[in-house]
């Protein structure tokens, strides 16, 4: 039987043997030309249950586009639903590859639906196993990072000093505007809320103690770390993840260059060097914001505020703030680089690695802030 179009695209089919229906494709199979209907083929398959296979002959096809793929996809879906074997050896190579790709996409969607239907306990178990597997991977990564730092100290690290300076510039000076804005606003909030409460007791001068100690010791480093987690930690994960997708990291290994030395170690050092300075800067900006609120809203003089701040602060507070900033910098760099190095080989994996890096950074920062505050308080520091 044959279905013929005016543009010479033709669909014919015949029995190749008792169990095989051979489809003959000829002419131009393009959407703009109009295509034969698939219904005659389906009717033949419905009426003759002895047919178990479908084969093709495409030697007469002059040109084709997605119209042919749509036709074959419908036939492929029908064959799977009715336990028929689709033999694609007679089709053009390009069409066979597209059909394989379409089948893989359908399989992925089916697998996703199956996962979505899994019971709650099963999903919890899978997540727990993922976390258990992640612990040795993280410890291994931390160990490799320490070995890379050791090679740097001994002068055996393989890295580009120009790249390291560029990364340091991105992490430090280029982060000043956003750190300044957030720190100033946080300082305003602390000063205003603190002064409102202290004003009830006529002790609004002590807002200088509140803002100074809080910004220098705790809040400055914490807010800077959260900013850098979203700004720099995500950037590290995206950069390394994209390099993983493009197989650049594999190329480094092939050339005998350690990715830990060349990619991870400069990023780690950049944050370790810049985070204490950014934390100190954030604390000073917060103090400046406190002065603005105290002078403009609560009629305190700038000199009184300055003198009270000097009396409240000491070297220990600055040291604690910079120490916390350094710790947060290490956590951000390790989390961002770890997620980037663990990234899969697709664009979706890069997005997932970036999201995971930000979440890991913020969680680790909050946990570290809580633990260090408790420990230092117990030690009387």
mmCIF file of C-alpha atoms in Angstrom:
data_model
loop_
_atom_site.group_PDB
_atom_site.id
_atom_site.type_symbol
_atom_site.label_atom_id
_atom_site.label_comp_id
_atom_site.label_asym_id
_atom_site.label_seq_id
_atom_site.Cartn_x
_atom_site.Cartn_y
_atom_site.Cartn_z
ATOM 1 C CA UNK A 1 0.000 0.000 0.000
ATOM 2 C CA UNK A 2 1.179 3.560 -0.742
ATOM 3 C CA UNK A 3 0.271 7.083 0.409
ATOM 4 C CA UNK A 4 1.515 9.713 -2.098
ATOM 5 C CA UNK A 5 1.808 13.531 -1.702
ATOM 6 C CA UNK A 6 2.016 16.168 -4.413
ATOM 7 C CA UNK A 7 5.597 16.946 -3.450
ATOM 8 C CA UNK A 8 6.600 13.289 -4.040
ATOM 9 C CA UNK A 9 6.979 12.381 -0.358
ATOM 10 C CA UNK A 10 5.701 8.832 -0.245
ATOM 11 C CA UNK A 11 4.955 6.217 2.379
ATOM 12 C CA UNK A 12 4.629 2.617 1.226
ATOM 13 C CA UNK A 13 4.606 -0.582 3.231
ATOM 14 C CA UNK A 14 4.674 -4.271 2.486
ATOM 15 C CA UNK A 15 5.338 -7.578 4.180
ATOM 16 C CA UNK A 16 9.014 -8.475 4.190
ATOM 17 C CA UNK A 17 8.127 -11.832 5.701
ATOM 18 C CA UNK A 18 5.305 -13.299 7.772
ATOM 19 C CA UNK A 19 6.237 -11.326 10.908
ATOM 20 C CA UNK A 20 7.815 -8.161 9.465
ATOM 21 C CA UNK A 21 6.201 -5.064 7.986
ATOM 22 C CA UNK A 22 8.677 -3.094 5.889
ATOM 23 C CA UNK A 23 8.025 0.643 5.445
ATOM 24 C CA UNK A 24 9.428 2.283 2.295
ATOM 25 C CA UNK A 25 10.179 6.011 2.647
ATOM 26 C CA UNK A 26 10.834 8.053 -0.493
ATOM 27 C CA UNK A 27 10.810 11.649 -1.638
ATOM 28 C CA UNK A 28 11.023 14.786 0.503
ATOM 29 C CA UNK A 29 10.026 14.347 4.172
ATOM 30 C CA UNK A 30 9.867 18.011 5.224
ATOM 31 C CA UNK A 31 7.160 19.710 7.272
ATOM 32 C CA UNK A 32 6.670 22.531 4.793
ATOM 33 C CA UNK A 33 5.867 20.049 2.029
ATOM 34 C CA UNK A 34 3.236 18.113 3.947
ATOM 35 C CA UNK A 35 3.658 14.497 5.029
ATOM 36 C CA UNK A 36 1.685 11.285 4.498
ATOM 37 C CA UNK A 37 -0.578 10.117 7.308
ATOM 38 C CA UNK A 38 0.600 7.387 9.644
ATOM 39 C CA UNK A 39 -2.937 6.004 10.032
ATOM 40 C CA UNK A 40 -2.730 3.419 7.202
ATOM 41 C CA UNK A 41 0.345 1.868 8.837
ATOM 42 C CA UNK A 42 -1.328 1.735 12.247
ATOM 43 C CA UNK A 43 -4.484 0.236 10.770
ATOM 44 C CA UNK A 44 -2.436 -2.503 9.105
ATOM 45 C CA UNK A 45 -0.649 -3.302 12.362
ATOM 46 C CA UNK A 46 -3.948 -3.366 14.244
ATOM 47 C CA UNK A 47 -5.611 -5.706 11.759
ATOM 48 C CA UNK A 48 -2.717 -8.135 11.360
ATOM 49 C CA UNK A 49 -1.597 -9.452 14.753
ATOM 50 C CA UNK A 50 0.935 -11.795 13.141
ATOM 51 C CA UNK A 51 3.242 -8.813 12.560
ATOM 52 C CA UNK A 52 5.927 -8.575 15.260
ATOM 53 C CA UNK A 53 8.566 -6.323 13.658
ATOM 54 C CA UNK A 54 8.730 -3.058 11.734
ATOM 55 C CA UNK A 55 11.659 -2.355 9.414
ATOM 56 C CA UNK A 56 12.475 0.554 7.110
ATOM 57 C CA UNK A 57 13.967 1.300 3.722
ATOM 58 C CA UNK A 58 14.950 4.955 3.276
ATOM 59 C CA UNK A 59 17.163 4.824 0.177
ATOM 60 C CA UNK A 60 14.649 6.912 -1.762
ATOM 61 C CA UNK A 61 14.556 9.858 0.687
ATOM 62 C CA UNK A 62 15.888 13.024 -0.951
ATOM 63 C CA UNK A 63 15.752 15.275 2.142
ATOM 64 C CA UNK A 64 14.144 15.313 5.568
ATOM 65 C CA UNK A 65 13.642 17.438 8.664
ATOM 66 C CA UNK A 66 11.882 17.096 12.036
ATOM 67 C CA UNK A 67 8.699 15.951 10.285
ATOM 68 C CA UNK A 68 10.262 12.554 9.672
ATOM 69 C CA UNK A 69 11.365 12.389 13.299
ATOM 70 C CA UNK A 70 7.804 13.105 14.481
ATOM 71 C CA UNK A 71 6.461 10.360 12.207
ATOM 72 C CA UNK A 72 8.988 7.817 13.477
ATOM 73 C CA UNK A 73 8.518 8.850 17.116
ATOM 74 C CA UNK A 74 4.798 8.109 16.866
ATOM 75 C CA UNK A 75 5.579 4.743 15.333
ATOM 76 C CA UNK A 76 8.181 4.014 18.008
ATOM 77 C CA UNK A 77 5.704 4.842 20.776
ATOM 78 C CA UNK A 78 3.070 2.618 19.193
ATOM 79 C CA UNK A 79 5.522 -0.265 18.856
ATOM 80 C CA UNK A 80 6.503 -0.062 22.525
ATOM 81 C CA UNK A 81 2.891 0.015 23.644
ATOM 82 C CA UNK A 82 2.068 -3.068 21.537
ATOM 83 C CA UNK A 83 5.260 -5.127 22.058
ATOM 84 C CA UNK A 84 6.512 -4.685 18.498
ATOM 85 C CA UNK A 85 10.189 -4.597 17.545
ATOM 86 C CA UNK A 86 11.275 -1.449 15.686
ATOM 87 C CA UNK A 87 14.322 -2.162 13.480
ATOM 88 C CA UNK A 88 15.952 1.182 12.558
ATOM 89 C CA UNK A 89 18.946 -0.110 10.587
ATOM 90 C CA UNK A 90 17.424 1.087 7.326
ATOM 91 C CA UNK A 91 17.083 4.716 8.481
ATOM 92 C CA UNK A 92 19.627 7.534 7.968
ATOM 93 C CA UNK A 93 22.307 7.770 10.659
ATOM 94 C CA UNK A 94 21.151 11.213 11.795
ATOM 95 C CA UNK A 95 17.607 10.028 12.328
ATOM 96 C CA UNK A 96 18.766 7.009 14.355
ATOM 97 C CA UNK A 97 20.775 9.272 16.676
ATOM 98 C CA UNK A 98 17.804 11.598 17.151
ATOM 99 C CA UNK A 99 15.529 8.670 17.938
ATOM 100 C CA UNK A 100 18.022 7.391 20.536
ATOM 101 C CA UNK A 101 18.145 10.864 22.098
ATOM 102 C CA UNK A 102 14.353 11.084 22.228
ATOM 103 C CA UNK A 103 14.158 7.622 23.812
ATOM 104 C CA UNK A 104 16.733 8.615 26.434
ATOM 105 C CA UNK A 105 14.694 11.715 27.290
ATOM 106 C CA UNK A 106 11.534 9.632 27.762
ATOM 107 C CA UNK A 107 13.440 7.143 29.932
ATOM 108 C CA UNK A 108 14.711 9.984 32.122
ATOM 109 C CA UNK A 109 11.191 11.348 32.600
ATOM 110 C CA UNK A 110 9.884 7.892 33.468
ATOM 111 C CA UNK A 111 12.675 7.384 35.978
ATOM 112 C CA UNK A 112 11.933 10.785 37.529
ATOM 113 C CA UNK A 113 8.247 9.864 37.891
ATOM 114 C CA UNK A 114 9.270 6.599 39.538
ATOM 115 C CA UNK A 115 11.501 8.450 41.984
ATOM 116 C CA UNK A 116 8.722 10.935 42.740
ATOM 117 C CA UNK A 117 6.385 8.069 43.612
ATOM 118 C CA UNK A 118 8.904 6.508 45.986
ATOM 119 C CA UNK A 119 7.747 6.431 49.586
ATOM 120 C CA UNK A 120 8.876 8.985 52.137
ATOM 121 C CA UNK A 121 11.028 6.573 54.133
ATOM 122 C CA UNK A 122 12.832 5.505 50.967
ATOM 123 C CA UNK A 123 13.658 9.104 50.091
ATOM 124 C CA UNK A 124 14.858 9.785 53.631
ATOM 125 C CA UNK A 125 17.059 6.699 53.445
ATOM 126 C CA UNK A 126 18.534 7.766 50.105
ATOM 127 C CA UNK A 127 19.316 11.235 51.447
ATOM 128 C CA UNK A 128 20.900 9.756 54.566
ATOM 129 C CA UNK A 129 23.130 7.499 52.475
ATOM 130 C CA UNK A 130 24.109 10.479 50.322
ATOM 131 C CA UNK A 131 25.149 12.407 53.434
ATOM 132 C CA UNK A 132 27.095 9.430 54.768
ATOM 133 C CA UNK A 133 28.941 9.133 51.445
ATOM 134 C CA UNK A 134 29.597 12.885 51.412
ATOM 135 C CA UNK A 135 31.543 12.860 54.683
ATOM 136 C CA UNK A 136 34.595 10.878 53.458
ATOM 137 C CA UNK A 137 34.548 12.863 50.196
ATOM 138 C CA UNK A 138 34.680 16.134 52.132
ATOM 139 C CA UNK A 139 37.439 14.847 54.415
ATOM 140 C CA UNK A 140 39.439 13.693 51.389
ATOM 141 C CA UNK A 141 39.026 17.113 49.777
ATOM 142 C CA UNK A 142 40.149 18.893 52.953
ATOM 143 C CA UNK A 143 43.202 16.606 53.138
ATOM 144 C CA UNK A 144 44.087 17.333 49.502
ATOM 145 C CA UNK A 145 43.734 21.059 50.210
ATOM 146 C CA UNK A 146 46.125 20.821 53.160
ATOM 147 C CA UNK A 147 48.608 18.903 51.016
ATOM 148 C CA UNK A 148 48.339 21.618 48.384
ATOM 149 C CA UNK A 149 49.059 24.304 51.001
ATOM 150 C CA UNK A 150 52.054 22.224 52.115
ATOM 151 C CA UNK A 151 53.356 22.135 48.534
ATOM 152 C CA UNK A 152 52.919 25.924 48.364
ATOM 153 C CA UNK A 153 54.946 26.420 51.540
ATOM 154 C CA UNK A 154 57.698 24.127 50.259
ATOM 155 C CA UNK A 155 57.727 25.869 46.867
ATOM 156 C CA UNK A 156 56.502 22.842 44.869
ATOM 157 C CA UNK A 157 52.930 24.005 44.103
ATOM 158 C CA UNK A 158 51.881 24.360 40.468
ATOM 159 C CA UNK A 159 49.901 27.577 40.134
ATOM 160 C CA UNK A 160 49.816 30.839 38.206
ATOM 161 C CA UNK A 161 50.643 33.852 40.397
ATOM 162 C CA UNK A 162 48.836 36.219 37.994
ATOM 163 C CA UNK A 163 45.650 34.164 38.351
ATOM 164 C CA UNK A 164 46.047 34.170 42.138
ATOM 165 C CA UNK A 165 46.330 37.983 42.192
ATOM 166 C CA UNK A 166 43.294 38.308 39.920
ATOM 167 C CA UNK A 167 41.225 36.040 42.160
ATOM 168 C CA UNK A 168 42.353 38.002 45.236
ATOM 169 C CA UNK A 169 41.259 41.239 43.581
ATOM 170 C CA UNK A 170 37.838 39.755 42.811
ATOM 171 C CA UNK A 171 37.425 38.471 46.364
ATOM 172 C CA UNK A 172 38.716 41.589 48.155
ATOM 173 C CA UNK A 173 38.567 45.051 46.551
ATOM 174 C CA UNK A 174 35.659 44.241 44.235
ATOM 175 C CA UNK A 175 33.577 43.091 47.208
ATOM 176 C CA UNK A 176 33.928 46.386 49.078
ATOM 177 C CA UNK A 177 30.799 48.100 47.663
ATOM 178 C CA UNK A 178 28.349 45.375 48.679
ATOM 179 C CA UNK A 179 30.089 44.802 52.029
ATOM 180 C CA UNK A 180 29.959 48.559 52.717
ATOM 181 C CA UNK A 181 26.254 48.791 51.912
ATOM 182 C CA UNK A 182 25.161 45.787 53.965
ATOM 183 C CA UNK A 183 27.412 46.616 56.930
ATOM 184 C CA UNK A 184 26.206 50.214 57.026
ATOM 185 C CA UNK A 185 22.562 49.156 56.972
ATOM 186 C CA UNK A 186 23.112 46.526 59.666
ATOM 187 C CA UNK A 187 24.925 49.110 61.780
ATOM 188 C CA UNK A 188 21.988 51.485 61.366
ATOM 189 C CA UNK A 189 19.549 48.805 62.515
ATOM 190 C CA UNK A 190 21.644 47.825 65.532
ATOM 191 C CA UNK A 191 22.157 51.439 66.592
ATOM 192 C CA UNK A 192 18.522 52.452 66.166
ATOM 193 C CA UNK A 193 17.005 49.427 67.917
ATOM 194 C CA UNK A 194 19.609 49.482 70.673
ATOM 195 C CA UNK A 195 19.262 53.206 71.325
ATOM 196 C CA UNK A 196 15.461 52.963 71.475
ATOM 197 C CA UNK A 197 15.729 50.452 74.325
ATOM 198 C CA UNK A 198 18.571 52.193 76.154
ATOM 199 C CA UNK A 199 16.812 55.561 75.933
ATOM 200 C CA UNK A 200 14.197 54.294 78.408
ATOM 201 C CA UNK A 201 16.919 54.210 81.074
ATOM 202 C CA UNK A 202 18.699 57.364 79.954
ATOM 203 C CA UNK A 203 21.664 55.246 78.883
ATOM 204 C CA UNK A 204 21.615 55.788 75.124
ATOM 205 C CA UNK A 205 25.340 56.569 75.210
ATOM 206 C CA UNK A 206 25.921 52.849 75.661
ATOM 207 C CA UNK A 207 24.657 52.251 72.157
ATOM 208 C CA UNK A 208 28.298 52.826 71.240
ATOM 209 C CA UNK A 209 29.268 49.745 73.267
ATOM 210 C CA UNK A 210 26.484 47.703 71.715
ATOM 211 C CA UNK A 211 27.246 48.594 68.102
ATOM 212 C CA UNK A 212 31.023 48.603 68.485
ATOM 213 C CA UNK A 213 31.380 45.222 70.176
ATOM 214 C CA UNK A 214 28.644 43.545 68.125
ATOM 215 C CA UNK A 215 29.944 44.739 64.750
ATOM 216 C CA UNK A 216 33.646 44.188 65.435
ATOM 217 C CA UNK A 217 33.354 40.893 67.254
ATOM 218 C CA UNK A 218 30.355 39.105 65.709
ATOM 219 C CA UNK A 219 28.047 40.769 63.227
ATOM 220 C CA UNK A 220 30.644 42.291 60.900
ATOM 221 C CA UNK A 221 32.350 38.962 60.245
ATOM 222 C CA UNK A 222 29.042 37.075 60.054
ATOM 223 C CA UNK A 223 27.387 39.445 57.580
ATOM 224 C CA UNK A 224 30.536 39.574 55.474
ATOM 225 C CA UNK A 225 30.666 35.786 55.425
ATOM 226 C CA UNK A 226 27.039 35.497 54.299
ATOM 227 C CA UNK A 227 27.658 38.067 51.565
ATOM 228 C CA UNK A 228 30.762 36.232 50.396
ATOM 229 C CA UNK A 229 28.946 32.889 50.495
ATOM 230 C CA UNK A 230 26.403 34.158 47.969
ATOM 231 C CA UNK A 231 28.918 36.161 45.967
ATOM 232 C CA UNK A 232 32.184 34.219 46.029
ATOM 233 C CA UNK A 233 31.253 30.711 47.167
ATOM 234 C CA UNK A 234 28.660 30.466 44.394
ATOM 235 C CA UNK A 235 31.154 31.880 41.883
ATOM 236 C CA UNK A 236 33.769 29.290 42.847
ATOM 237 C CA UNK A 237 31.266 26.452 42.417
ATOM 238 C CA UNK A 238 30.025 27.793 39.067
ATOM 239 C CA UNK A 239 33.539 28.369 37.692
ATOM 240 C CA UNK A 240 34.879 24.961 38.664
ATOM 241 C CA UNK A 241 31.615 23.258 37.698
ATOM 242 C CA UNK A 242 31.748 24.792 34.220
ATOM 243 C CA UNK A 243 35.356 23.673 33.881
ATOM 244 C CA UNK A 244 34.254 20.181 34.901
ATOM 245 C CA UNK A 245 31.541 20.196 32.232
ATOM 246 C CA UNK A 246 34.022 21.386 29.588
ATOM 247 C CA UNK A 247 36.517 18.698 30.712
ATOM 248 C CA UNK A 248 39.151 21.347 31.454
ATOM 249 C CA UNK A 249 39.925 19.786 34.840
ATOM 250 C CA UNK A 250 40.505 16.430 33.139
ATOM 251 C CA UNK A 251 42.836 18.216 30.723
ATOM 252 C CA UNK A 252 44.871 19.595 33.663
ATOM 253 C CA UNK A 253 45.253 16.096 35.072
ATOM 254 C CA UNK A 254 46.272 14.771 31.653
ATOM 255 C CA UNK A 255 48.973 17.457 31.427
ATOM 256 C CA UNK A 256 50.266 16.506 34.886
ATOM 257 C CA UNK A 257 48.983 19.689 36.554
ATOM 258 C CA UNK A 258 47.268 19.276 39.906
ATOM 259 C CA UNK A 259 43.795 20.889 39.872
ATOM 260 C CA UNK A 260 44.102 21.347 43.645
ATOM 261 C CA UNK A 261 47.253 23.430 43.195
ATOM 262 C CA UNK A 262 46.172 25.328 40.106
ATOM 263 C CA UNK A 263 42.479 25.932 40.847
ATOM 264 C CA UNK A 264 41.571 25.315 44.487
ATOM 265 C CA UNK A 265 44.593 26.558 46.432
ATOM 266 C CA UNK A 266 44.628 30.152 44.972
ATOM 267 C CA UNK A 267 40.919 30.520 45.715
ATOM 268 C CA UNK A 268 41.378 29.244 49.253
ATOM 269 C CA UNK A 269 44.282 31.610 49.932
ATOM 270 C CA UNK A 270 42.424 34.572 48.447
ATOM 271 C CA UNK A 271 39.533 34.187 50.888
ATOM 272 C CA UNK A 272 41.813 33.421 53.838
ATOM 273 C CA UNK A 273 43.744 36.645 53.174
ATOM 274 C CA UNK A 274 40.787 38.906 52.383
ATOM 275 C CA UNK A 275 38.093 37.780 54.818
ATOM 276 C CA UNK A 276 39.796 39.107 58.004
ATOM 277 C CA UNK A 277 40.329 42.482 56.353
ATOM 278 C CA UNK A 278 36.778 42.606 55.009
ATOM 279 C CA UNK A 279 35.434 41.646 58.459
ATOM 280 C CA UNK A 280 37.438 44.437 60.101
ATOM 281 C CA UNK A 281 36.254 46.878 57.446
ATOM 282 C CA UNK A 282 32.636 45.798 57.957
ATOM 283 C CA UNK A 283 32.946 46.412 61.692
ATOM 284 C CA UNK A 284 34.291 49.927 61.155
ATOM 285 C CA UNK A 285 31.536 50.742 58.663
ATOM 286 C CA UNK A 286 28.949 49.526 61.178
ATOM 287 C CA UNK A 287 30.452 51.794 63.844
ATOM 288 C CA UNK A 288 30.238 54.724 61.410
ATOM 289 C CA UNK A 289 26.559 53.914 60.859
ATOM 290 C CA UNK A 290 26.045 53.939 64.628
ATOM 291 C CA UNK A 291 27.570 57.407 64.803
ATOM 292 C CA UNK A 292 25.189 58.636 62.100
ATOM 293 C CA UNK A 293 22.108 57.376 63.959
ATOM 294 C CA UNK A 294 23.294 58.603 67.352
ATOM 295 C CA UNK A 295 24.061 62.113 66.093
ATOM 296 C CA UNK A 296 21.017 62.608 63.861
ATOM 297 C CA UNK A 297 18.303 60.844 65.886
ATOM 298 C CA UNK A 298 19.361 60.673 69.545
ATOM 299 C CA UNK A 299 21.286 63.963 69.920
ATOM 300 C CA UNK A 300 24.579 62.383 70.949
ATOM 301 C CA UNK A 301 27.744 64.125 69.872
ATOM 302 C CA UNK A 302 30.142 62.333 67.554
ATOM 303 C CA UNK A 303 32.990 62.907 70.014
ATOM 304 C CA UNK A 304 31.073 61.287 72.909
ATOM 305 C CA UNK A 305 30.203 58.328 70.730
ATOM 306 C CA UNK A 306 33.823 57.978 69.645
ATOM 307 C CA UNK A 307 35.161 58.126 73.202
ATOM 308 C CA UNK A 308 32.640 55.543 74.423
ATOM 309 C CA UNK A 309 33.502 53.232 71.506
ATOM 310 C CA UNK A 310 37.225 53.476 72.294
ATOM 311 C CA UNK A 311 36.558 52.605 75.937
ATOM 312 C CA UNK A 312 34.355 49.636 74.972
ATOM 313 C CA UNK A 313 36.641 48.039 72.399
ATOM 314 C CA UNK A 314 39.981 46.375 72.948
ATOM 315 C CA UNK A 315 42.421 44.325 70.910
ATOM 316 C CA UNK A 316 40.715 41.068 71.909
ATOM 317 C CA UNK A 317 37.482 42.078 70.208
ATOM 318 C CA UNK A 318 39.317 42.904 66.969
ATOM 319 C CA UNK A 319 41.299 39.662 67.153
ATOM 320 C CA UNK A 320 38.161 37.578 67.688
ATOM 321 C CA UNK A 321 36.391 39.251 64.777
ATOM 322 C CA UNK A 322 39.321 38.725 62.408
ATOM 323 C CA UNK A 323 39.773 35.141 63.595
ATOM 324 C CA UNK A 324 36.127 34.406 62.850
ATOM 325 C CA UNK A 325 36.452 36.078 59.468
ATOM 326 C CA UNK A 326 39.395 33.817 58.634
ATOM 327 C CA UNK A 327 37.461 30.725 59.723
ATOM 328 C CA UNK A 328 34.454 31.734 57.636
ATOM 329 C CA UNK A 329 36.717 32.350 54.653
ATOM 330 C CA UNK A 330 38.125 28.837 54.899
ATOM 331 C CA UNK A 331 34.635 27.336 55.100
ATOM 332 C CA UNK A 332 33.361 29.340 52.104
ATOM 333 C CA UNK A 333 36.355 28.454 49.946
ATOM 334 C CA UNK A 334 36.234 24.749 50.820
ATOM 335 C CA UNK A 335 32.472 24.480 50.290
ATOM 336 C CA UNK A 336 32.486 26.376 46.995
ATOM 337 C CA UNK A 337 35.457 24.509 45.543
ATOM 338 C CA UNK A 338 34.229 21.125 46.807
ATOM 339 C CA UNK A 339 30.832 21.511 45.144
ATOM 340 C CA UNK A 340 32.467 22.742 41.963
ATOM 341 C CA UNK A 341 34.839 19.766 41.801
ATOM 342 C CA UNK A 342 31.928 17.391 42.508
ATOM 343 C CA UNK A 343 29.838 18.883 39.689
ATOM 344 C CA UNK A 344 28.390 16.590 37.038
ATOM 345 C CA UNK A 345 28.722 16.940 33.286
ATOM 346 C CA UNK A 346 25.664 19.007 32.388
ATOM 347 C CA UNK A 347 24.397 22.576 32.613
ATOM 348 C CA UNK A 348 21.803 21.441 35.162
ATOM 349 C CA UNK A 349 24.590 20.003 37.319
ATOM 350 C CA UNK A 350 26.330 23.403 37.376
ATOM 351 C CA UNK A 351 23.176 25.018 38.742
ATOM 352 C CA UNK A 352 22.789 22.294 41.335
ATOM 353 C CA UNK A 353 26.437 22.639 42.392
ATOM 354 C CA UNK A 354 26.054 26.410 42.764
ATOM 355 C CA UNK A 355 22.912 26.063 44.878
ATOM 356 C CA UNK A 356 24.479 23.347 46.999
ATOM 357 C CA UNK A 357 27.591 25.497 47.525
ATOM 358 C CA UNK A 358 25.593 28.462 48.841
ATOM 359 C CA UNK A 359 23.518 26.259 51.169
ATOM 360 C CA UNK A 360 26.616 24.452 52.460
ATOM 361 C CA UNK A 361 28.441 27.752 53.010
ATOM 362 C CA UNK A 362 25.631 29.380 54.975
ATOM 363 C CA UNK A 363 24.925 26.307 57.115
ATOM 364 C CA UNK A 364 28.601 25.828 57.954
ATOM 365 C CA UNK A 365 28.994 29.553 58.728
ATOM 366 C CA UNK A 366 26.043 29.582 61.138
ATOM 367 C CA UNK A 367 27.222 26.392 62.861
ATOM 368 C CA UNK A 368 30.781 27.741 63.146
ATOM 369 C CA UNK A 369 29.535 31.087 64.482
ATOM 370 C CA UNK A 370 27.475 29.357 67.172
ATOM 371 C CA UNK A 371 30.257 26.999 68.240
ATOM 372 C CA UNK A 372 32.981 29.654 68.326
ATOM 373 C CA UNK A 373 30.788 32.054 70.308
ATOM 374 C CA UNK A 374 30.013 29.379 72.906
ATOM 375 C CA UNK A 375 33.638 28.231 73.139
ATOM 376 C CA UNK A 376 35.028 31.757 73.468
ATOM 377 C CA UNK A 377 32.416 32.613 76.045
ATOM 378 C CA UNK A 378 33.349 29.524 78.081
ATOM 379 C CA UNK A 379 37.023 30.456 77.848
ATOM 380 C CA UNK A 380 36.271 34.028 78.951
ATOM 381 C CA UNK A 381 37.669 35.571 75.796
#
